[in-house]
Coordinates of C-alpha atoms in Angstrom, one line a residue:
M189 CA -228.5 301.2 175.7
E190 CA -225.5 300.5 177.9
E191 CA -223.0 297.6 177.6
I192 CA -221.6 296.2 180.8
R193 CA -218.3 294.4 180.5
V194 CA -217.7 291.1 182.4
G195 CA -215.0 292.7 184.5
N196 CA -217.4 295.4 185.6
L197 CA -220.4 293.3 186.4
E198 CA -219.9 293.2 190.2
D199 CA -219.4 296.9 190.4
F200 CA -222.4 297.5 188.2
A201 CA -224.7 295.2 190.3
S202 CA -223.4 296.8 193.6
R203 CA -224.1 300.3 192.3
F204 CA -227.4 299.4 190.8
F205 CA -228.8 297.9 194.1
R206 CA -227.6 301.0 196.0
E207 CA -229.2 303.5 193.6
R208 CA -232.1 301.7 192.0
S209 CA -235.7 303.0 192.2
E210 CA -238.8 300.9 192.6
D211 CA -239.6 301.3 188.9
D212 CA -236.3 299.9 187.7
V213 CA -236.2 296.4 186.2
I214 CA -233.6 294.2 188.0
P215 CA -231.1 293.1 185.3
I216 CA -228.8 290.9 187.3
T217 CA -228.4 289.8 190.9
P218 CA -225.1 290.4 192.9
R219 CA -224.7 286.6 193.2
Q220 CA -224.9 286.1 189.5
A221 CA -222.6 289.1 188.8
R222 CA -220.0 287.6 191.2
A223 CA -220.2 284.3 189.4
Q224 CA -220.0 285.8 185.9
V225 CA -216.9 287.7 186.6
R226 CA -215.1 284.4 187.3
N227 CA -216.3 282.6 184.2
P228 CA -213.2 280.8 182.8
C229 CA -214.6 281.2 179.3
A230 CA -214.8 285.0 179.6
D231 CA -212.3 287.8 179.3
P232 CA -212.8 291.0 181.4
G233 CA -213.4 293.0 178.3
D234 CA -216.2 290.7 177.0
I235 CA -219.7 292.1 177.0
G236 CA -221.6 290.4 179.9
L237 CA -224.9 292.4 179.9
F238 CA -226.9 294.9 177.8
V239 CA -229.2 297.2 179.7
V240 CA -231.8 299.5 178.2
Y241 CA -233.1 302.8 179.6
S242 CA -236.1 305.0 179.0
G243 CA -234.8 308.3 180.4
S244 CA -233.2 307.3 183.7
R245 CA -235.4 304.3 184.2
L246 CA -234.0 300.8 183.4
I247 CA -236.7 299.0 181.4
G248 CA -234.9 296.0 179.9
Y249 CA -231.8 293.9 179.7
Q250 CA -230.2 291.1 177.7
G251 CA -227.7 288.8 179.4
V252 CA -224.6 287.3 177.7
L253 CA -222.8 284.1 178.7
P254 CA -219.4 283.7 177.0
G255 CA -218.7 280.0 176.2
R256 CA -216.6 277.8 174.0
L257 CA -217.0 275.9 170.8
R258 CA -214.7 273.0 170.2
R259 CA -214.1 271.7 166.7
G260 CA -211.5 269.0 166.5
G261 CA -208.7 270.2 168.8
N262 CA -209.5 273.9 168.4
L263 CA -211.4 276.1 170.7
S264 CA -213.2 279.4 169.7
K265 CA -215.5 281.7 171.6
V266 CA -219.3 281.8 171.4
Y267 CA -221.7 284.1 173.1
W268 CA -224.9 282.6 174.5
G269 CA -227.9 284.7 174.8
S270 CA -229.0 284.3 178.4
T271 CA -231.7 286.3 180.2
W272 CA -233.8 288.6 178.0
Y273 CA -236.5 290.8 179.4
L274 CA -238.4 294.0 178.5
H275 CA -240.9 295.7 180.7
P276 CA -244.5 295.1 179.5
D277 CA -245.1 298.8 179.1
F278 CA -242.6 298.9 176.2
R279 CA -243.3 295.6 174.4
R280 CA -245.5 297.2 171.8
T281 CA -242.7 299.6 170.9
A282 CA -239.6 298.9 168.8
A283 CA -237.4 298.5 172.0
G284 CA -237.3 294.7 171.8
F285 CA -236.3 294.6 168.2
L286 CA -233.6 297.3 168.8
M287 CA -232.3 295.3 171.7
G288 CA -231.9 292.2 169.7
R289 CA -230.4 293.9 166.7
H290 CA -227.9 295.7 168.9
F291 CA -227.0 292.3 170.5
G292 CA -226.3 290.8 167.1
R293 CA -224.3 293.7 165.7
R294 CA -222.1 294.0 168.8
L295 CA -221.4 290.3 169.2
S296 CA -220.6 287.7 166.5
E297 CA -220.8 283.9 167.1
T298 CA -224.1 284.2 169.1
V299 CA -226.1 281.2 170.0
Y300 CA -229.5 280.8 171.7
T301 CA -231.4 277.9 173.2
D302 CA -234.3 277.4 175.6
V303 CA -235.9 280.7 174.6
A304 CA -239.6 281.6 174.7
P305 CA -241.4 281.1 171.3
A306 CA -241.9 284.9 170.9
A307 CA -238.2 285.5 171.5
G308 CA -237.3 282.8 169.0
K309 CA -239.4 284.3 166.3
L310 CA -237.7 287.7 166.9
I311 CA -234.2 286.1 166.8
L312 CA -235.0 284.5 163.5
R313 CA -236.3 287.8 162.1
L314 CA -233.0 289.4 163.1
G315 CA -231.0 287.0 160.9
A316 CA -230.3 283.9 163.0
S317 CA -230.6 280.4 161.6
E318 CA -231.7 277.1 163.1
L319 CA -228.9 274.9 164.3
G320 CA -231.1 272.0 165.3
S321 CA -232.8 270.8 168.4
Y322 CA -231.8 268.8 171.4
R323 CA -234.0 266.0 172.8
Y324 CA -233.9 265.1 176.5
W325 CA -236.2 263.1 178.7
R326 CA -238.4 264.3 181.6
L327 CA -239.2 261.5 184.0
N328 CA -242.2 262.2 186.2
L329 CA -242.1 260.1 189.4
K330 CA -245.0 261.8 191.1
K331 CA -247.3 258.9 190.6
I332 CA -245.0 256.7 192.7
P333 CA -245.4 257.4 196.5
G334 CA -242.3 259.0 197.9
S335 CA -241.6 256.2 200.3
W336 CA -241.5 253.7 197.4
R337 CA -239.4 255.7 194.9
G338 CA -236.1 254.5 196.1
S339 CA -237.2 250.8 195.6
A340 CA -238.8 251.6 192.3
C341 CA -235.7 253.3 190.9
R342 CA -233.6 250.3 192.0
L343 CA -235.9 247.6 190.7
F344 CA -237.1 249.1 187.4
T345 CA -233.9 250.5 185.9
P346 CA -231.0 248.7 184.3
A347 CA -228.4 247.5 186.8
P348 CA -225.2 249.5 186.7
P349 CA -222.1 247.8 185.2
P350 CA -219.9 246.2 187.8
G351 CA -216.6 247.5 188.8
L352 CA -217.3 251.3 189.0
T353 CA -217.6 253.4 192.1
F354 CA -218.9 257.0 192.5
R355 CA -217.3 259.2 195.2
P356 CA -218.6 262.6 196.1
T357 CA -216.1 265.5 195.6
V358 CA -216.1 269.2 196.1
R359 CA -214.1 269.8 192.8
V360 CA -213.5 267.6 189.8
R361 CA -210.0 267.0 188.5
E362 CA -209.1 269.5 185.8
E363 CA -206.4 267.6 184.0
A364 CA -207.3 263.9 184.5
V365 CA -209.8 263.6 181.6
P366 CA -208.4 264.3 178.1
F367 CA -209.6 267.3 176.2
V368 CA -210.6 265.1 173.3
T369 CA -211.6 261.5 174.0
P370 CA -212.5 258.6 171.6
A371 CA -216.2 259.4 172.4
S372 CA -215.9 263.1 171.5
P373 CA -217.9 264.3 168.6
P374 CA -216.4 266.4 165.7
A375 CA -217.7 269.6 167.4
E376 CA -219.5 270.5 170.6
F377 CA -220.1 273.5 172.8
Y378 CA -217.3 272.6 175.2
R379 CA -217.6 273.2 179.0
G380 CA -215.0 270.9 180.5
P381 CA -213.8 270.6 184.1
K382 CA -212.9 274.2 184.6
V383 CA -216.4 275.4 183.8
V384 CA -217.8 272.6 186.1
N385 CA -215.7 273.7 189.0
W386 CA -216.6 277.3 188.4
M387 CA -220.3 276.4 188.4
L388 CA -219.9 274.4 191.7
E389 CA -218.0 277.1 193.5
Y390 CA -220.2 280.1 192.3
P391 CA -223.8 278.9 192.0
W392 CA -226.3 281.4 190.5
V393 CA -229.2 280.3 192.7
S394 CA -229.5 280.6 196.4
E395 CA -231.8 278.9 198.9
S396 CA -234.7 280.7 200.6
A397 CA -232.7 280.8 203.9
D398 CA -230.5 283.5 202.3
R399 CA -231.6 286.9 203.5
G400 CA -232.2 290.0 201.5
E401 CA -233.4 288.4 198.2
A402 CA -237.0 287.4 198.9
G403 CA -238.5 290.7 197.9
W404 CA -236.5 291.2 194.6
G405 CA -238.5 291.4 191.5
Y406 CA -235.9 289.6 189.4
L407 CA -237.8 287.7 186.7
F408 CA -235.4 284.7 186.3
T409 CA -234.5 281.9 188.7
H410 CA -232.3 283.2 191.5
R411 CA -233.8 281.6 194.7
R412 CA -235.3 278.2 195.5
R413 CA -236.3 276.4 198.7
L414 CA -233.6 273.9 197.9
F415 CA -230.7 274.1 195.5
R416 CA -227.7 271.8 195.7
M417 CA -225.1 270.6 193.2
T418 CA -223.1 267.4 193.9
A419 CA -220.1 266.3 191.9
F420 CA -218.8 262.7 191.8
E421 CA -215.5 261.2 190.7
I422 CA -215.8 257.8 189.0
F423 CA -213.3 255.1 189.6
G424 CA -212.7 251.7 188.1
G425 CA -210.8 248.8 189.7
D426 CA -207.4 249.5 191.3
N427 CA -208.5 253.1 192.1
D428 CA -208.3 253.9 188.3
Y429 CA -209.8 257.4 187.8
R430 CA -212.4 257.3 184.9
G431 CA -214.1 260.7 185.0
Y432 CA -216.8 262.7 186.7
L433 CA -220.5 263.4 187.0
V434 CA -222.5 266.3 188.3
L435 CA -226.1 266.2 189.6
S436 CA -228.3 269.0 190.8
L437 CA -231.3 268.8 193.2
S438 CA -233.6 271.7 193.5
A439 CA -237.1 272.3 195.0
T440 CA -239.9 274.8 194.7
S441 CA -243.1 274.8 196.6
R442 CA -244.6 272.4 194.0
E443 CA -241.9 269.8 193.2
R444 CA -238.4 268.5 193.6
T445 CA -236.3 268.2 190.5
M446 CA -233.0 266.3 189.8
K447 CA -231.0 267.1 186.7
I448 CA -228.2 265.0 185.3
L449 CA -225.7 267.7 184.3
D450 CA -222.1 267.4 183.2
Y451 CA -220.3 264.1 182.8
R452 CA -217.1 263.2 181.2
I453 CA -215.7 259.7 181.1
S454 CA -212.5 258.5 179.4
S455 CA -213.9 255.1 178.5
P456 CA -217.0 255.2 176.2
G457 CA -218.2 251.9 177.7
D458 CA -218.5 253.5 181.1
V459 CA -221.2 256.0 180.1
Q460 CA -223.9 253.3 180.6
S461 CA -223.2 253.5 184.4
I462 CA -224.4 257.2 184.6
L463 CA -228.2 256.7 184.4
P464 CA -228.6 253.8 186.9
F465 CA -226.5 255.7 189.4
A466 CA -228.4 258.9 188.9
L467 CA -231.8 257.3 189.1
R468 CA -230.9 255.6 192.4
R469 CA -229.9 259.0 193.8
A470 CA -233.2 260.4 192.5
G471 CA -235.1 257.7 194.4
K472 CA -233.1 258.2 197.5
Y473 CA -233.9 261.9 197.6
R474 CA -237.5 261.4 196.5
A475 CA -237.2 263.5 193.4
D476 CA -240.6 264.3 191.6
I477 CA -239.0 265.0 188.3
V478 CA -235.7 263.8 186.7
N479 CA -234.3 265.6 183.6
I480 CA -232.1 263.1 181.7
P481 CA -229.9 263.9 178.7
G482 CA -231.2 262.1 175.6
E483 CA -228.0 260.3 174.8
L484 CA -228.1 258.4 178.1
I485 CA -231.4 256.7 177.2
S486 CA -230.7 253.3 175.6
S487 CA -233.4 251.0 174.1
R488 CA -233.1 248.8 177.1
A489 CA -233.8 251.8 179.4
R490 CA -236.9 252.7 177.4
R491 CA -238.3 249.2 177.9
S492 CA -238.1 249.5 181.7
L493 CA -241.3 250.0 183.7
L494 CA -240.1 253.2 185.1
F495 CA -239.9 254.9 181.7
R496 CA -243.7 254.6 181.3
F497 CA -243.6 257.8 183.2
A498 CA -241.1 259.5 180.9
R499 CA -241.7 261.9 178.0
T500 CA -239.3 263.6 175.7
R501 CA -238.8 267.4 175.4
R502 CA -237.1 269.2 172.5
R503 CA -235.1 272.4 172.9
P504 CA -234.4 274.3 169.6
Y505 CA -231.1 276.1 168.9
L506 CA -230.6 279.3 167.0
G507 CA -227.3 280.8 165.9
D508 CA -225.7 283.6 163.8
L509 CA -224.3 281.9 160.7
R510 CA -224.3 284.9 158.4
N511 CA -220.5 284.9 158.2
P512 CA -219.7 281.6 156.4
D513 CA -216.0 281.8 157.5
S514 CA -216.8 282.0 161.2
P515 CA -216.0 278.9 163.4
L516 CA -219.7 278.6 164.3
A517 CA -220.8 278.5 160.7
K518 CA -218.1 276.0 159.7
A519 CA -219.0 273.7 162.5
A520 CA -222.8 274.1 162.3
G521 CA -223.5 270.7 160.7
E522 CA -221.1 268.8 163.0
I523 CA -222.1 270.1 166.5
R524 CA -223.4 267.5 168.9
L525 CA -225.9 269.4 171.1
Q526 CA -225.9 268.6 174.8
Y527 CA -228.1 269.1 177.8
C528 CA -225.9 271.6 179.6
D529 CA -225.5 273.9 176.6
G530 CA -226.1 277.6 177.3
D531 CA -227.2 278.5 180.9
T532 CA -229.3 275.4 181.4
A533 CA -227.1 273.8 184.0
F534 CA -226.9 276.9 186.3
T535 CA -230.6 276.9 187.4

């Protein structure tokens, strides 16, 4: 097994694509490596990728996404388990177990979410504990004809509060929203505006128009027919800056999906403006599916006609809590889980 440091990911990816054989599993794309090197939560010496060989053949990998845990006014580092793959020829061997055990031994403060059930069982066997689960909503608009969706989303969702405007922006302001606001929970997996700007500038996913990637056998999302992220700054009266919102719109051959991603607002009362604005955008762009953070759904929203097409989804979290003195273990009962935790927002 080889450990690739974050600072070396671009060089590793470049070398791998020059020298790889047809039997090699692809562990990371050049686009993702370029992004990972610039992760504001990572240090160059952090482990960014584990790769596993059988002889000279690369047969598996486990990705690492360094992130942050905020508890009160303090930040500490966590390591999200990201991509995890083992070639089918080796799945009945001990290789998968050894990969996971090595990951846990080499990295403390590890967290997983949105993993396959089989991977989740293995992670628990390796000593992880359940941190809870996050509930979000999946709104299916396919039953509404595309030409009617804009009107349906305007008519059947709560009206946005008056006095706020949303303006598209390339980058969000990094110092304008306080690190801790009155609405902040005791603890959270903190992303913040620096991570948002990194995600906007270095997307992991490309569109099909990009050349050279169509034939890759990479097993995780790296290419879609459409993939766009749009950030908005939110203003109150007198041009008063209130915060930001990020939406993503992506399309496969089957459906078009909008996700409500990061948002941060200085005034708790302004949060209720996010959902009406996002749903109107979803209608405008004829989205088939809208993924909505659970905390944005009020009882009033659930009573609307549009939410007859909505269903909840749950995403479990697993973490290494074996060291009771670790920041993650101390914060475990206080963490407010969020839709963008882990690598969810990047794809």
